[in-house]
Coordinates of C-alpha atoms and ligand atoms in Angstrom, one line a residue:
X832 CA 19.0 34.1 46.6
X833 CA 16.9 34.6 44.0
X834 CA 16.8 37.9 41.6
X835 CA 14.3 40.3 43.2
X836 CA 12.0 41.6 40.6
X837 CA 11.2 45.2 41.2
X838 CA 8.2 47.7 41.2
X839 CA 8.1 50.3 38.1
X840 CA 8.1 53.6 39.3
X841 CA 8.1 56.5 36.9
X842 CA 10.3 54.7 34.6
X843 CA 12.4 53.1 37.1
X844 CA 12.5 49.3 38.2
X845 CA 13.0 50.4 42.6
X846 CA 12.7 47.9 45.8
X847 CA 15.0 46.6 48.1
X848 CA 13.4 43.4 49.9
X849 CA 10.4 41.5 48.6
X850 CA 8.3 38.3 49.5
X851 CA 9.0 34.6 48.0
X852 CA 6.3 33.8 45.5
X853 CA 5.4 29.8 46.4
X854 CA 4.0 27.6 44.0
X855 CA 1.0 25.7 45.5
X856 CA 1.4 22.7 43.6
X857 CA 5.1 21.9 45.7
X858 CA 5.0 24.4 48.1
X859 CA 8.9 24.1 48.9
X860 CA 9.5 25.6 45.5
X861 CA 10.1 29.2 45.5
X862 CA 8.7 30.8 42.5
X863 CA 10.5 34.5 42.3
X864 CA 11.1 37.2 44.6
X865 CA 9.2 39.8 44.5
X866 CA 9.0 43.5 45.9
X867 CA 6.5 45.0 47.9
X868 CA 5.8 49.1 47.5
X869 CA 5.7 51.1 50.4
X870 CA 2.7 54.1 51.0
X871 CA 5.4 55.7 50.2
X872 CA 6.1 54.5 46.5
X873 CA 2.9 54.1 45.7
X874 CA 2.3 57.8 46.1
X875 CA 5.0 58.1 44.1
X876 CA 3.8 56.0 41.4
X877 CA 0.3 58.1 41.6
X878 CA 2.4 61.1 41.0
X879 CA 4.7 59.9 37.8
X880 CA 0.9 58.9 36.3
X881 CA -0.5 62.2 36.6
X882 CA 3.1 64.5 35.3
X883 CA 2.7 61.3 32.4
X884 CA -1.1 61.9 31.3
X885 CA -0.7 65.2 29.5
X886 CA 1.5 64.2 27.1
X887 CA 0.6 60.5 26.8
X888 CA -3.5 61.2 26.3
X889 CA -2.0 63.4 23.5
X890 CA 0.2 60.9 22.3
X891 CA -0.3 59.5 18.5
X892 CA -2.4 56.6 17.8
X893 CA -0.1 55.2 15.5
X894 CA 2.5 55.4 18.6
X895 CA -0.2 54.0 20.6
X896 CA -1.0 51.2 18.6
X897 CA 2.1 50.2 18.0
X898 CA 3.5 49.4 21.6
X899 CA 0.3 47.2 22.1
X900 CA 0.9 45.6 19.0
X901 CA 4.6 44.6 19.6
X902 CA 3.4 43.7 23.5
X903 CA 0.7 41.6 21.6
X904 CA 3.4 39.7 20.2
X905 CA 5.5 39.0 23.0
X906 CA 3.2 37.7 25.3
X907 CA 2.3 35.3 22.0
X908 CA 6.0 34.1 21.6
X909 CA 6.5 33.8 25.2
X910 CA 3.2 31.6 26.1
X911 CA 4.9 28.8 26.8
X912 CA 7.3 30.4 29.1
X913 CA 5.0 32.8 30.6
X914 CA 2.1 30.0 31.0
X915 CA 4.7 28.3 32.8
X916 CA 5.1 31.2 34.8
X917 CA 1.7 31.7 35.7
X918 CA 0.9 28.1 36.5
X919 CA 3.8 27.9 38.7
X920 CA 2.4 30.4 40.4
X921 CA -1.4 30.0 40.6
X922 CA -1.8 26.4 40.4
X923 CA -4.4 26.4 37.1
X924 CA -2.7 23.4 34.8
X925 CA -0.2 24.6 32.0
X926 CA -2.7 24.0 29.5
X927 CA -5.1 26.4 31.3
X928 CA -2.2 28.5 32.1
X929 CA -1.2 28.6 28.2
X930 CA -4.7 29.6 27.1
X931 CA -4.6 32.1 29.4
X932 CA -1.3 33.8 28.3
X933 CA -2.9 33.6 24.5
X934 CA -6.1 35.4 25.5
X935 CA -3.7 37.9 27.0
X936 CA -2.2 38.3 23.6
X937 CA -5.7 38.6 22.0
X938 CA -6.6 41.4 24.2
X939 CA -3.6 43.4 23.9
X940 CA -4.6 42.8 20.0
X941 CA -7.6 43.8 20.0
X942 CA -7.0 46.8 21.8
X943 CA -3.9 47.9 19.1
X944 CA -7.0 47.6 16.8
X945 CA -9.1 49.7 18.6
X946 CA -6.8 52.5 18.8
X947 CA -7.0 52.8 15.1
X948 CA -10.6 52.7 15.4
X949 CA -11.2 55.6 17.8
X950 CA -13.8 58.0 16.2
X951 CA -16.7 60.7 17.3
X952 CA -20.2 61.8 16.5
X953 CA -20.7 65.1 14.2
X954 CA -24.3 66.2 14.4
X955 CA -25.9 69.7 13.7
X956 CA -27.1 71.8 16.7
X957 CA -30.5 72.4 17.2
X958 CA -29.8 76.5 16.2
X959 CA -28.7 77.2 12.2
X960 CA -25.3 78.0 11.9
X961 CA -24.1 75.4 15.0
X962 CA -22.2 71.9 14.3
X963 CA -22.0 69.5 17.7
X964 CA -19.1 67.1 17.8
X965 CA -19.2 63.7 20.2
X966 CA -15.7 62.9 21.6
X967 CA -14.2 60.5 23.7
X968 CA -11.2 61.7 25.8
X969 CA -9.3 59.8 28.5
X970 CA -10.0 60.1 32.0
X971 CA -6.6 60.5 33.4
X972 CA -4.6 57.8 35.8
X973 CA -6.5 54.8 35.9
X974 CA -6.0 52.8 39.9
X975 CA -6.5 48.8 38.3
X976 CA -6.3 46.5 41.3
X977 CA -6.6 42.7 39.9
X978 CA -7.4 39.5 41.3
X979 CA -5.1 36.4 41.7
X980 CA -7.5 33.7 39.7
X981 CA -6.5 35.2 36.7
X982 CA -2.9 36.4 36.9
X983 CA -2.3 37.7 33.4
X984 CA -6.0 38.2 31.4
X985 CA -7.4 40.2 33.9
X986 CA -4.6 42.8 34.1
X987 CA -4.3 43.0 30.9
X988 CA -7.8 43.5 29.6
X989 CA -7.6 45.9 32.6
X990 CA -4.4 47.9 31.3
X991 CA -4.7 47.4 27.6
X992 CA -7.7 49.7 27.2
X993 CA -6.4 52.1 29.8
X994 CA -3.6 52.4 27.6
X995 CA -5.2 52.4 23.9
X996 CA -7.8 55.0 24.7
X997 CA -4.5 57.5 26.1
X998 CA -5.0 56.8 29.9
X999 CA -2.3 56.6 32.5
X1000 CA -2.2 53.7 34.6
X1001 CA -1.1 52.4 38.2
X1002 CA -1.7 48.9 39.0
X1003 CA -1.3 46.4 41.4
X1004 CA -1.4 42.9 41.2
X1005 CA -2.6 40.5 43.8
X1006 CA -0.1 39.4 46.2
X1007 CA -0.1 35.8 45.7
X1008 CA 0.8 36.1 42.1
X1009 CA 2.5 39.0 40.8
X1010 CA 4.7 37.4 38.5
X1011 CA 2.7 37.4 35.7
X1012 CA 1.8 41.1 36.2
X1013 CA 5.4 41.7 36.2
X1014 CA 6.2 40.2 32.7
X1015 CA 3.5 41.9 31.1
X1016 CA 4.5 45.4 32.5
X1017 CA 8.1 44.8 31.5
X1018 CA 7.2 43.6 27.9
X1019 CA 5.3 47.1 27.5
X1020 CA 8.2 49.4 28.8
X1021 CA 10.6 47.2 26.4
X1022 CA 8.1 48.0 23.8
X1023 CA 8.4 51.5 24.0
X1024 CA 6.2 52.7 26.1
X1025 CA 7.3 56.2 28.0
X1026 CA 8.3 56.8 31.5
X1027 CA 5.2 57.1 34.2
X1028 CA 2.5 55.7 31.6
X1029 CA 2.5 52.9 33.2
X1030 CA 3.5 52.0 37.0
X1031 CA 3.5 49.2 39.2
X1032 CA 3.2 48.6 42.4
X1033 CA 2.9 45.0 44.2
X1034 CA 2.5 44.4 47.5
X1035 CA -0.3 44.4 50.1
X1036 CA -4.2 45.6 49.9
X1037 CA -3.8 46.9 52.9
X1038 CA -0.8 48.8 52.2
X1039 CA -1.2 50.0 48.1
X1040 CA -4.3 49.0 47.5
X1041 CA -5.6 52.0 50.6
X1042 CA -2.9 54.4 49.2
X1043 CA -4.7 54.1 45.6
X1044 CA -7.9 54.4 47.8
X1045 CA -7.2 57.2 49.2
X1046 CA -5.4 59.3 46.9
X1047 CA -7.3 62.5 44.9
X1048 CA -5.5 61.6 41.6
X1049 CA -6.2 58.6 40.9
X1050 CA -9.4 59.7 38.6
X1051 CA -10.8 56.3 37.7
X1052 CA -10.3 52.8 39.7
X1053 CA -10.9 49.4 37.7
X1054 CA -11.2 46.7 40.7
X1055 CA -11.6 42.4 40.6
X1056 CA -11.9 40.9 43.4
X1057 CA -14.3 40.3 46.4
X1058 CA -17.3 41.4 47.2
X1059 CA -16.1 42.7 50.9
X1060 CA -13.1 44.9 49.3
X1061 CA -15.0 45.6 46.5
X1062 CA -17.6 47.9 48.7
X1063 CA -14.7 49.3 50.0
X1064 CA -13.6 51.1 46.7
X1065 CA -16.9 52.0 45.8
X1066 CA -17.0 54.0 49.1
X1067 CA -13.8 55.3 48.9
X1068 CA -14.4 56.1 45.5
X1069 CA -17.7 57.9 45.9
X1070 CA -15.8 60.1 48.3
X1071 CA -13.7 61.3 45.6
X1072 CA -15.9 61.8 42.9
X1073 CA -14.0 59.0 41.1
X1074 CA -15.2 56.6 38.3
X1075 CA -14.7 53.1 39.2
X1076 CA -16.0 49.5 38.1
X1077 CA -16.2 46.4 40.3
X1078 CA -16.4 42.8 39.2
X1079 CA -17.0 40.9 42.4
X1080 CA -18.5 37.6 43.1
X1081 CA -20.7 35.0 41.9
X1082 CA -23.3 32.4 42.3
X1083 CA -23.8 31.2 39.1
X1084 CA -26.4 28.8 38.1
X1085 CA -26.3 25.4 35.6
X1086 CA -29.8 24.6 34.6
X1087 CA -30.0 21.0 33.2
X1088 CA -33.4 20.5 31.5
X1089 CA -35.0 17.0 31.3
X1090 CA -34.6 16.9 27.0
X1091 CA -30.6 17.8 27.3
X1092 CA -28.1 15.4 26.0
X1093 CA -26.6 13.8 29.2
X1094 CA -22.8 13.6 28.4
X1095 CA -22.9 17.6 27.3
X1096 CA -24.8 18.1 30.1
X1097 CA -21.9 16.2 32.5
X1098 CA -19.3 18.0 30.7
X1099 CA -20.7 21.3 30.8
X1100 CA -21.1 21.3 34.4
X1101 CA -18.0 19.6 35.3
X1102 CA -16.2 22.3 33.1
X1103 CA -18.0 25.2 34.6
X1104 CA -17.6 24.1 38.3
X1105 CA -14.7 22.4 38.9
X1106 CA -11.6 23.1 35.8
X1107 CA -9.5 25.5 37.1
X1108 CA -10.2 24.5 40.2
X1109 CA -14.1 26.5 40.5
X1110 CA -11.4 29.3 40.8
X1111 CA -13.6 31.9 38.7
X1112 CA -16.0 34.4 39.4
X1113 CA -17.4 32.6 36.4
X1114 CA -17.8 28.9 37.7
X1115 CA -20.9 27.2 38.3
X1116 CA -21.6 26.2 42.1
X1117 CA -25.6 25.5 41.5
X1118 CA -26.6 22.9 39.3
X1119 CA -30.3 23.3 38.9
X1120 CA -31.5 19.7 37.2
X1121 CA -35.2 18.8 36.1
X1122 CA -36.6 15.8 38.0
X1123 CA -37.1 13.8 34.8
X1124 CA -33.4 13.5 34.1
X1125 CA -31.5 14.1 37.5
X1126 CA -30.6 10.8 38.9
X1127 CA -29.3 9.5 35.2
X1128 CA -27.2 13.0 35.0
X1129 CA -26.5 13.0 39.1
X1130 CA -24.5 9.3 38.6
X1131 CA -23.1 10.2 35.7
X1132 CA -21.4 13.5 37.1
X1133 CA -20.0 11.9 40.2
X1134 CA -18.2 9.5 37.9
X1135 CA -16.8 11.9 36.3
X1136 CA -16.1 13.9 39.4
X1137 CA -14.3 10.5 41.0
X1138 CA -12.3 10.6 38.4
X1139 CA -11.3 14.0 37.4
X1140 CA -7.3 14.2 38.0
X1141 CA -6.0 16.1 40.7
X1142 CA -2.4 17.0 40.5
X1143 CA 0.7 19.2 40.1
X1144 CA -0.3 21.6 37.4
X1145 CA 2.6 20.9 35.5
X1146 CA 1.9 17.5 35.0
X1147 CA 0.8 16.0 31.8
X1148 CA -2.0 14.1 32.6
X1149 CA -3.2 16.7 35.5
X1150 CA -6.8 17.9 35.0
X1151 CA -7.7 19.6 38.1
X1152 CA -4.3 22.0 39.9
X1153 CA -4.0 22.7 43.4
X1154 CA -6.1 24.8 45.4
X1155 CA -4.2 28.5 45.4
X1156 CA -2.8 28.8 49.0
X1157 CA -3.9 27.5 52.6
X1158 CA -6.5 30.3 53.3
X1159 CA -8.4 29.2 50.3
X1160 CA -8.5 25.5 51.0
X1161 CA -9.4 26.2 54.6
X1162 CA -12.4 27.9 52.8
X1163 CA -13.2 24.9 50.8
X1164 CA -13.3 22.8 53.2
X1165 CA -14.9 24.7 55.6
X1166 CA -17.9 24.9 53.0
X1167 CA -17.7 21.1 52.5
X1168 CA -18.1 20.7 56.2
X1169 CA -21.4 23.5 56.2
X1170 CA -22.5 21.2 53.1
X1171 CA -22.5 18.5 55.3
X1172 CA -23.8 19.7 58.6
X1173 CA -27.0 21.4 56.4
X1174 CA -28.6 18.0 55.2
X1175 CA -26.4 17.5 51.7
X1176 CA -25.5 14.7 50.6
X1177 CA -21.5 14.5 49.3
X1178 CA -21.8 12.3 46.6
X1179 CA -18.4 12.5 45.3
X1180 CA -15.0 13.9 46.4
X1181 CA -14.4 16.2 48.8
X1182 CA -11.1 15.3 50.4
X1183 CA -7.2 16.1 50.0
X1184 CA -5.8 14.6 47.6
X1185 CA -2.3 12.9 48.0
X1186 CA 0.7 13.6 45.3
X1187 CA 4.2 13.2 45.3
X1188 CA 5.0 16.9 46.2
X1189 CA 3.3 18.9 49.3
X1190 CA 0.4 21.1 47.5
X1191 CA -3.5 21.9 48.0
X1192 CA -4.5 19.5 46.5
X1193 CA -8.7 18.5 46.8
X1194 CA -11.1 16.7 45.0
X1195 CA -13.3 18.5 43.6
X1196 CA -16.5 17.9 45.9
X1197 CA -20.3 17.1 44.2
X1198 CA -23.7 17.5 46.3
X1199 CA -26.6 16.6 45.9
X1200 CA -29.9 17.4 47.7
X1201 CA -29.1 20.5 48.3
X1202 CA -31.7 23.1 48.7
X1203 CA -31.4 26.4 47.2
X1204 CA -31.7 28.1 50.8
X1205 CA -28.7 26.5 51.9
X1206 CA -25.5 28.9 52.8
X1207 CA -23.6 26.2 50.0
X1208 CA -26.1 27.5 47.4
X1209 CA -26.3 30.9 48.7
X1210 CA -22.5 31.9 49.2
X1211 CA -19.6 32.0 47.0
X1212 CA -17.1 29.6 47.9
X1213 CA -14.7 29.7 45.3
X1214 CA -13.6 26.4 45.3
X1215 CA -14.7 23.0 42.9
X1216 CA -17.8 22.4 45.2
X1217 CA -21.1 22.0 43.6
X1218 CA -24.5 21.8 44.9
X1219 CA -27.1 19.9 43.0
X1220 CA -30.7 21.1 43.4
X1221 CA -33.5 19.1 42.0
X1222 CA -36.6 20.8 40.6
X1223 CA -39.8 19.8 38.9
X1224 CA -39.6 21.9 35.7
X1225 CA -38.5 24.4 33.8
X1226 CA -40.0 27.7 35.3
X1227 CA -39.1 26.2 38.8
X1228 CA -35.6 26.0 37.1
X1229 CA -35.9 29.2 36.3
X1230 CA -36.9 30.7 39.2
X1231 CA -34.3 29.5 41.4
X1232 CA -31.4 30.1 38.9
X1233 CA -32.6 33.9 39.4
X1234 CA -33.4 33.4 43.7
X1235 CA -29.7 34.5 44.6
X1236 CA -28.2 38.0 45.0
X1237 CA -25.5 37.7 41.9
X1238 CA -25.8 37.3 38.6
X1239 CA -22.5 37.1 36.6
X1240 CA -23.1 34.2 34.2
X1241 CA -25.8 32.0 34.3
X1242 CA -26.3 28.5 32.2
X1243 CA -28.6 26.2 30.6
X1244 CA -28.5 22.9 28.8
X1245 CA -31.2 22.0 26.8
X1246 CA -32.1 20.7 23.5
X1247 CA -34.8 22.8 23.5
X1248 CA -35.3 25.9 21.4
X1249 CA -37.8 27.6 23.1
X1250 CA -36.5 26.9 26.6
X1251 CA -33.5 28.4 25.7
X1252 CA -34.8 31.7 23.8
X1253 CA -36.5 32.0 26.9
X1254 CA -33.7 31.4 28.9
X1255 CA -31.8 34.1 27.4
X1256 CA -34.3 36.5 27.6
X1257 CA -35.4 35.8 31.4
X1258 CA -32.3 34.9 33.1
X1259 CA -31.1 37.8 35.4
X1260 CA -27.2 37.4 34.4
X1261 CA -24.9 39.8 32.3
X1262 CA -23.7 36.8 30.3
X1263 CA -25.6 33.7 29.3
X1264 CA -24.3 30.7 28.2
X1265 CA -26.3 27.9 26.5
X1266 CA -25.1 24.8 25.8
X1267 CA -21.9 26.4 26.9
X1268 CA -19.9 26.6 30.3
X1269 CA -20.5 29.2 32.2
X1270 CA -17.1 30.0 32.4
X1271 CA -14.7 30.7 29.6
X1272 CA -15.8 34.0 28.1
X1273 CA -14.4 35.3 24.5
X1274 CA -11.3 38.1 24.8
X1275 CA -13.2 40.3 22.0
X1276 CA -16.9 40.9 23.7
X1277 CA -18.5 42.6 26.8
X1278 CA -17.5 41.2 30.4
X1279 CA -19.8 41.6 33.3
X1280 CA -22.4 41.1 35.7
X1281 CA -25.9 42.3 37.2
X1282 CA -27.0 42.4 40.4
X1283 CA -24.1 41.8 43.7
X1284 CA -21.8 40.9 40.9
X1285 CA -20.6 44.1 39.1
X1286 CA -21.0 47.7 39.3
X1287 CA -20.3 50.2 36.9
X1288 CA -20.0 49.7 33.1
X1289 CA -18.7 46.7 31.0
X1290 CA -15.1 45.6 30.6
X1291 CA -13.5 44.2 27.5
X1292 CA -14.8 44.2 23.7
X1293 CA -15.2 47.9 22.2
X1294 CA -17.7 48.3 25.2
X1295 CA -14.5 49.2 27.6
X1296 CA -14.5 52.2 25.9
X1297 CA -17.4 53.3 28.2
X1298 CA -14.9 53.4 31.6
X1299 CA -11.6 54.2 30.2
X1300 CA -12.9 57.4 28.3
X1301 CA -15.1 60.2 29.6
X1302 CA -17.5 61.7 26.7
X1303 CA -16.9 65.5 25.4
X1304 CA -19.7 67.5 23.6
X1305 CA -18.8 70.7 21.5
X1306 CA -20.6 73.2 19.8
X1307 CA -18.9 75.3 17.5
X1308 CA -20.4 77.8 15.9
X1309 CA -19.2 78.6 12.1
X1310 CA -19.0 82.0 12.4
Ligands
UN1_533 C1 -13.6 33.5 32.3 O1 -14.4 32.8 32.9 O2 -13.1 33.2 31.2 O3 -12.4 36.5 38.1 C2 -13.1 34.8 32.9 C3 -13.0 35.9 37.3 C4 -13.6 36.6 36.1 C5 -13.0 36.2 34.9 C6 -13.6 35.0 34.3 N1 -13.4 38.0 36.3 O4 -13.2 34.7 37.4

């Protein structure tokens, strides 16, 4: 049997059964055992937060800065371990899994640095005599419920600026992989941090995730993850008076103008739509290409698409992991099938693919003639399917890069200068990307979306400040 790694409660690793964690590249492999929290220890959890945040949102910067320093440098020491970890248990290949694990380290990083860089406004008052000071204070316990695509970045530039700006945090990983979560939350108690800053709490949505939901003291929830549960914290959320932040879906375009340079183009797209398996809020599913170049770029993406590899994520040569679990695949090729039965063409891939262990594996699937109208190019699928959709020009480009209800990232390949300037400018995304996958963002600048995709104020960069800290304005008058 294999160890059972436990939930943090108010200093305190507790649990007593768990749930087998199964990698979906050999799904006979058995990852770690895991526990699952109860209502009951959730609330519990809630509780050791809020008797934590008076003393923690006091605590000394230096103090502060220094655990997420040292966690900083763990996480670094450990990537190779701990990118085995996470690949093992997500499917994203070990060089993905690796980069991942680093940008983790950034963050945490970055976040050290930005405790020594907290600071305030001092103005004068409007009447003689009266000084006005701007302050940022923390919010309180911080709910941070986190997606399984990204099993160590997201949590952590979720709980890293919870942490550096004096905030006390419950958080619960997704189900399918909370390994990752885990390590990261038991690096930070090692590093010092004190009892019921920081608790966690894996298990089900249905179960932790309502608890967190429901309860009065969590004061601020930080949520990734679908658009469906997603609305379900903002309502829940609203009812309390409670600050929260959603980064939900996507539907994120890939314009390819006539002038761009083909083999960026192909590897642009290919990057943005199908590398870690199109498993990103950030992927590009619609690939909006200019009549002029489209059949030249069409047959050159669906070699490359043929010939992506599509294996254990472990292995060497293995470009393309597994799909995460059966529910996911089902979904993938459920969309294929829509694809199909809505007039697209597949051009390439599409099907399982065969390896030497039992895992979800699928090519990743190209179409083309697809029509911007169709559910493939409408809904998020989540998977490596793309959907090709040929237009005449640029402001038709345009145009139906913006006709869709999200706007996370959006991308362009051109050559041209003044396409792209006005690209930037006109395209109705939170992040642009030219020349650039859409995917892929930098650990050190704002994250998020406009539209269906987000809600609330930007994660990551010095702009998380803006969630994890409420502002305070005081008037003092000298006397
Ligand atoms: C990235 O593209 O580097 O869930 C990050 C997601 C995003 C993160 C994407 N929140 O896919």
């Amino acid at each position: 049997m294999a160890e059972l790694h436990k939930n943090l409660i108010n200093g305190e690793w507790v649990g007593s059964d768990g749930i087998e964690n199964i990698n979906p590249s050999n799904i006979s492999e058995v990852v770690g055992l895991y526990a699952r929290a109860t209502a009951e220890e959730t609330k519990q959890a809630i509780a050791a937060a809020k008797a934590a945040f008076p003393a923690w949102s006091r605590s000394g910067i230096l103090e502060r800065h220094a655990i997420l320093s040292k966690t900083s440098q763990e996480i670094l020491a450990r990537k190779a371990e701990l990118g085995e970890l996470l690949s093992r248990e997500e499917g994203k290949t070990l060089p993905e899994g690796i980069g991942e694990v680093t940008r983790a380290a950034q963050i945490f990083d970055f976040f050290a640095g930005e405790v020594l860089r907290l600071a305030g406004e001092v103005l004068p008052s409007v009447r003689p005599g009266v000084g006005v000071e701007i302050t940022r204070e923390p919010i309180g316990v911080i709910g941070i419920i986190t997606p399984w695509n990204f099993p160590i970045a997201i949590p952590a530039w979720k709980i890293a600026p919870a942490l550096a700006y004096g905030n006390t945090v419950v958080v619960k990983p997704a189900d399918l992989v909370p390994g990752s979560t885990w390590a990261i939350v038991d690096i930070l108690v090692r590093a010092g941090l004190p009892k019921g800053v920081l608790n966690l709490v894996m298990g089900k949505g249905s179960v932790v995730g309502q608890t967190m939901l429901d309860s009065k003291d969590v004061t601020a929830i930080s949520f990734t993850g679908s658009v469906g549960t997603g609305k379900r914290v903002a309502a829940a959320s609203i009812e309390h008076n409670r600050k929260f932040q959603l980064e939900m879906g996507g539907k994120n375009p890939t314009v390819v103008l006539d002038d761009a340079d083909i083999k960026v183009a192909v590897e642009t797209v290919a990057q943005s739509a199908f590398f870690s398996t199109g498993q990103r809020c950030t992927a590009s599913s619609r690939v909006i290409v200019t009549e002029g170049i489209h059949d030249a770029f069409v047959d050159a993406l669906c070699e490359r698409t043929k010939n992506l590899r599509v294996g254990d994520a472990l292995a060497k040569d293995t470009e393309i992991g597994p799909v995460v679990d059966p529910s996911q695949l089902k979904q993938d090729m459920d969309y294929i099938g829509i694809g199909q039965d809505e007039g697209a063409e597949l051009r390439a891939g599409g099907q399982r693919v065969n390896a030497p262990t039992e895992g979800y594996f699928l090519q990743p699937a190209l179409f083309t003639g697809v029509t911007n109208q169709m559910r493939i190019a409408r809904e998020e699928i989540f998977g490596p399917v793309a959907a090709v959709i040929k237009v005449k020009d640029y402001e038709e480009a345009l145009a139906t890069a913006n006709d869709t209800e999200f706007g996370l990232s959006a991308g362009i390949v051109t050559t041209s200068l003044k396409y792209a300037t006005h690209f930037k400018r006109n395209a109705e995304a939170g992040m642009v990307m030219v020349n650039v996958p859409t995917a892929g963002v930098d650990f050190h600048v704002p994250f998020g979306g406009r539209k269906g995709s987000s809600y609330g104020s930007r994660e990551q960069g010095k702009y998380a400040a803006e969630f994890f800290t409420v502002v305070k304005t005081a008037y003092t008058a000298a006397g």
